[in-house]
Coordinates of C-alpha atoms in Angstrom, one line a residue:
X1 CA 0.0 0.0 0.0
X2 CA 1.3 3.4 -1.0
X3 CA 2.1 5.8 1.9
X4 CA -0.3 8.8 2.0
X5 CA 1.3 12.2 1.6
X6 CA 0.7 14.6 4.4
X7 CA 2.2 17.9 3.2
X8 CA 1.1 21.0 5.1
X9 CA 1.8 24.7 4.7
X10 CA 4.6 24.4 7.2
X11 CA 6.4 22.2 4.6
X12 CA 6.3 24.9 1.9
X13 CA 8.3 28.0 1.0
X14 CA 7.6 30.7 -1.6
X15 CA 10.9 32.1 -2.8
X16 CA 10.4 35.3 -4.8
X17 CA 13.1 35.7 -7.5
X18 CA 13.5 39.5 -7.6
X19 CA 15.4 41.3 -10.3
X20 CA 16.4 45.0 -10.4
X21 CA 13.4 47.3 -9.4
X22 CA 10.1 45.8 -10.6
X23 CA 7.1 47.9 -9.9
X24 CA 5.1 44.7 -9.6
X25 CA 7.1 43.1 -6.8
X26 CA 5.0 44.6 -4.0
X27 CA 1.8 43.0 -5.6
X28 CA 3.5 39.7 -5.8
X29 CA 4.5 39.8 -2.1
X30 CA 0.9 40.8 -1.1
X31 CA -0.6 37.9 -3.1
X32 CA 1.7 35.5 -1.2
X33 CA 0.8 37.0 2.2
X34 CA -2.9 36.7 1.3
X35 CA -2.8 32.9 0.9
X36 CA -5.6 31.1 2.6
X37 CA -3.0 28.9 4.3
X38 CA 0.2 30.5 5.4
X39 CA 3.7 29.2 4.5
X40 CA 7.2 30.7 4.5
X41 CA 8.1 33.6 2.2
X42 CA 11.7 34.5 1.2
X43 CA 13.2 36.8 -1.4
X44 CA 16.3 35.9 -3.5
X45 CA 18.1 38.3 -5.8
X46 CA 21.4 38.7 -7.7
X47 CA 20.7 42.4 -8.1
X48 CA 20.6 43.6 -4.5
X49 CA 19.4 47.2 -4.3
X50 CA 17.7 49.6 -1.9
X51 CA 14.3 49.0 -3.5
X52 CA 14.3 45.3 -2.9
X53 CA 15.9 45.6 0.6
X54 CA 13.2 48.2 1.5
X55 CA 10.4 45.9 0.5
X56 CA 11.9 43.0 2.4
X57 CA 12.2 45.1 5.5
X58 CA 8.7 46.5 5.1
X59 CA 7.1 43.1 4.9
X60 CA 9.6 41.4 7.3
X61 CA 10.8 38.9 4.7
X62 CA 14.3 37.4 4.8
X63 CA 16.4 38.5 1.8
X64 CA 19.2 36.4 0.3
X65 CA 21.6 38.1 -2.1
X66 CA 23.6 36.1 -4.6
X67 CA 27.1 37.4 -5.5
X68 CA 27.5 35.1 -8.5
X69 CA 27.1 36.5 -12.0
X70 CA 23.4 36.8 -12.8
X71 CA 21.6 34.5 -15.3
X72 CA 18.1 33.0 -15.4
X73 CA 19.2 29.5 -14.5
X74 CA 21.7 30.7 -11.9
X75 CA 19.2 33.0 -10.3
X76 CA 16.5 30.3 -10.2
X77 CA 18.9 27.7 -8.8
X78 CA 20.0 30.1 -6.1
X79 CA 16.4 30.9 -5.2
X80 CA 15.6 27.2 -5.0
X81 CA 18.5 26.4 -2.7
X82 CA 17.4 29.0 -0.1
X83 CA 14.3 27.0 0.7
X84 CA 14.9 24.4 3.4
X85 CA 11.3 23.0 3.4
X86 CA 10.1 19.9 1.6
X87 CA 8.2 22.0 -1.0
X88 CA 9.2 25.2 -2.8
X89 CA 7.6 27.5 -5.3
X90 CA 9.8 29.9 -7.2
X91 CA 7.6 32.9 -7.4
X92 CA 8.3 35.3 -10.3
X93 CA 8.3 38.9 -9.1
X94 CA 5.9 40.2 -11.8
X95 CA 3.2 37.5 -11.2
X96 CA 0.3 37.1 -8.8
X97 CA -0.9 34.1 -6.9
X98 CA -4.6 33.7 -6.1
X99 CA -5.4 33.3 -2.4
X100 CA -6.2 29.6 -2.9
X101 CA -3.0 28.8 -4.9
X102 CA -1.1 27.0 -2.1
X103 CA -4.2 25.3 -0.7
X104 CA -4.9 23.8 -4.2
X105 CA -1.2 22.7 -4.6
X106 CA -1.2 21.0 -1.2
X107 CA -4.4 19.2 -2.0
X108 CA -3.1 17.9 -5.3
X109 CA 0.2 16.8 -3.9
X110 CA -1.5 15.0 -1.0
X111 CA -3.8 13.1 -3.4
X112 CA -0.9 12.0 -5.7
X113 CA 1.1 8.9 -5.8
X114 CA 4.8 9.7 -5.3
X115 CA 4.7 13.4 -6.5
X116 CA 7.6 15.1 -8.3
X117 CA 6.0 18.5 -8.8
X118 CA 2.6 20.2 -9.0
X119 CA 1.5 22.9 -11.4
X120 CA -1.6 24.7 -12.4
X121 CA -3.4 26.4 -15.2
X122 CA -2.9 30.2 -15.3
X123 CA -4.3 33.4 -16.8
X124 CA -2.3 36.3 -18.2
X125 CA -2.2 39.8 -16.9
X126 CA -2.1 42.4 -19.6
X127 CA -2.4 46.1 -18.9
X128 CA -3.4 45.2 -15.3
X129 CA -6.3 43.1 -16.4
X130 CA -6.7 39.3 -16.3
X131 CA -6.9 37.5 -19.7
X132 CA -8.3 33.9 -19.6
X133 CA -8.5 33.2 -23.3
X134 CA -6.1 33.7 -26.2
X135 CA -4.2 31.5 -28.7
X136 CA -1.3 30.6 -26.4
X137 CA -3.5 29.8 -23.4
X138 CA -5.7 27.6 -25.6
X139 CA -2.7 25.6 -26.9
X140 CA -1.4 25.1 -23.4
X141 CA -4.7 24.0 -22.1
X142 CA -4.9 21.4 -25.0
X143 CA -1.4 20.1 -24.2
X144 CA -2.5 19.5 -20.6
X145 CA -5.9 18.1 -21.3
X146 CA -4.8 14.5 -20.6
X147 CA -3.9 15.4 -17.1
X148 CA -7.2 16.8 -15.8
X149 CA -7.7 13.4 -14.1
X150 CA -5.5 12.2 -11.4
X151 CA -5.3 8.7 -13.0
X152 CA -2.9 10.0 -15.6
X153 CA -0.5 12.0 -13.4
X154 CA 2.0 9.2 -13.2
X155 CA 2.0 8.4 -16.9
X156 CA 5.5 8.9 -18.2
X157 CA 4.3 8.1 -21.7
X158 CA 1.5 10.8 -21.7
X159 CA 3.6 13.6 -20.2
X160 CA 6.4 13.0 -22.7
X161 CA 3.9 13.0 -25.5
X162 CA 2.5 16.3 -24.2
X163 CA 6.0 17.9 -23.9
X164 CA 7.0 16.6 -27.4
X165 CA 4.5 19.2 -28.9
X166 CA 5.5 22.1 -26.7
X167 CA 5.8 23.4 -23.1
X168 CA 2.4 23.4 -21.6
X169 CA 3.6 23.7 -18.0
X170 CA 3.7 27.3 -16.7
X171 CA 7.0 27.7 -14.8
X172 CA 5.9 30.2 -12.1
X173 CA 2.9 27.9 -11.3
X174 CA 5.1 25.0 -10.3
X175 CA 5.6 23.7 -6.7
X176 CA 8.6 21.4 -6.5
X177 CA 9.1 18.3 -4.2
X178 CA 12.7 18.9 -3.2
X179 CA 13.4 15.3 -2.2
X180 CA 12.7 14.2 -5.8
X181 CA 14.8 16.7 -7.6
X182 CA 18.5 17.8 -7.7
X183 CA 19.8 20.7 -5.7
X184 CA 20.1 22.7 -8.8
X185 CA 17.1 21.8 -11.0
X186 CA 17.8 24.1 -13.9
X187 CA 20.6 23.8 -16.5
X188 CA 22.9 26.7 -16.6
X189 CA 23.3 27.8 -20.3
X190 CA 19.6 27.4 -21.2
X191 CA 17.8 30.7 -21.5
X192 CA 14.6 30.6 -23.6
X193 CA 13.6 27.0 -22.7
X194 CA 15.3 26.2 -19.3
X195 CA 11.9 25.3 -17.8
X196 CA 10.9 23.0 -20.8
X197 CA 14.4 21.4 -20.7
X198 CA 13.9 20.7 -16.9
X199 CA 10.4 19.2 -17.4
X200 CA 11.8 17.0 -20.2
X201 CA 14.4 15.6 -17.8
X202 CA 12.0 15.1 -15.0
X203 CA 9.4 13.6 -17.2
X204 CA 11.4 10.4 -17.3
X205 CA 11.3 9.9 -13.6
X206 CA 8.7 7.6 -12.0
X207 CA 6.2 9.6 -10.0
X208 CA 3.5 12.2 -10.5
X209 CA 3.3 15.5 -12.3
X210 CA 0.2 16.8 -10.5
X211 CA -2.0 19.2 -12.4
X212 CA -4.6 21.7 -11.0
X213 CA -6.8 22.6 -14.0
X214 CA -8.1 25.8 -12.3
X215 CA -6.3 29.0 -13.3
X216 CA -5.0 29.9 -9.8
X217 CA -2.2 32.3 -10.6
X218 CA -1.6 35.1 -13.0
X219 CA 1.4 35.5 -15.3
X220 CA 2.1 39.1 -16.2
X221 CA 3.0 39.8 -19.9
X222 CA 4.7 43.2 -20.4
X223 CA 7.5 44.7 -22.3
X224 CA 10.0 44.3 -19.4
X225 CA 9.3 40.6 -18.8
X226 CA 12.1 38.0 -19.5
X227 CA 9.8 36.0 -21.7
X228 CA 9.1 39.0 -24.0
X229 CA 12.8 39.9 -24.0
X230 CA 13.9 36.4 -25.0
X231 CA 11.3 36.1 -27.7
X232 CA 12.2 39.6 -29.0
X233 CA 15.9 38.7 -29.1
X234 CA 15.2 35.6 -31.3
X235 CA 12.5 37.2 -33.5
X236 CA 9.9 34.9 -32.1
X237 CA 12.1 31.8 -32.4
X238 CA 14.9 30.2 -30.6
X239 CA 17.6 27.6 -31.4
X240 CA 16.6 26.1 -28.0
X241 CA 13.1 25.4 -29.3
X242 CA 14.5 23.3 -32.1
X243 CA 16.9 21.5 -29.8
X244 CA 14.0 20.6 -27.5
X245 CA 11.9 19.2 -30.4
X246 CA 14.9 17.1 -31.5
X247 CA 14.8 15.4 -28.1
X248 CA 11.5 13.9 -29.2
X249 CA 11.3 14.0 -33.0
X250 CA 13.3 13.5 -36.2
X251 CA 14.5 16.6 -38.0
X252 CA 11.6 17.0 -40.5
X253 CA 9.0 16.8 -37.7
X254 CA 11.0 19.2 -35.5
X255 CA 11.1 21.8 -38.2
X256 CA 7.4 21.4 -38.8
X257 CA 6.5 21.8 -35.1
X258 CA 8.8 24.9 -34.9
X259 CA 6.5 26.7 -37.4
X260 CA 3.4 26.2 -35.2
X261 CA 5.3 26.8 -32.0
X262 CA 6.4 30.2 -33.3
X263 CA 2.8 31.1 -34.0
X264 CA 1.8 30.3 -30.5
X265 CA 4.7 32.2 -28.9
X266 CA 3.6 35.3 -30.8
X267 CA 1.0 35.7 -28.0
X268 CA 3.8 36.7 -25.7
X269 CA 4.6 39.7 -27.8
X270 CA 2.9 43.1 -27.1

């Protein structure tokens, strides 16, 4: 008989990955403080400044500053390491977490058989307003459709088939089970697809990718976001996208999928 999980809010930490002086950081902090169940909150940054330190002091949140050269994977790995609880969510400074986010994550993880991570559907925030339907959100919802039932959460075959068509998992929505993952979960050197690359590696592990189909967090899309920046740098494409498709498909199929993936990613542009 499988041992029942019994994760509680005490087993969880939100680590906000802060960068420079985001005007949205305060809203992110407030959304985490307003969770229906209370867990730990930390801030991690590689760009320590008076603005971030002031907010950490104002909200009585421990701040950890990384002296290593800044990079997306380096920053996320540093943030991940600061949490000493069984569960951790790397909260992106521009995003908002609904009050029931952690409650839903804990419920999913406690219903799962040997969970690796949990993630949720999400909505976009554009010009301060929530957006629940657009092309990209529809594509991601379709990619995750097989996982709306708990019976499929442990299927390595299904999650690899889903990932073979694109990255349906929203990175800031993910809560990680630290015992199942390496100390540095993200590959340094990846930029555009470091989350997709991580899910591909972990998709091979026995265990559950838990999915909450409710959109319980908001991902902000704006001109200063890293996603928009990376897509702009690569004119809507990335060599990393092609490399990811080649992990699953022959060359001709990878090129075909790249065409459709580019169309979907256009939704991240303003």
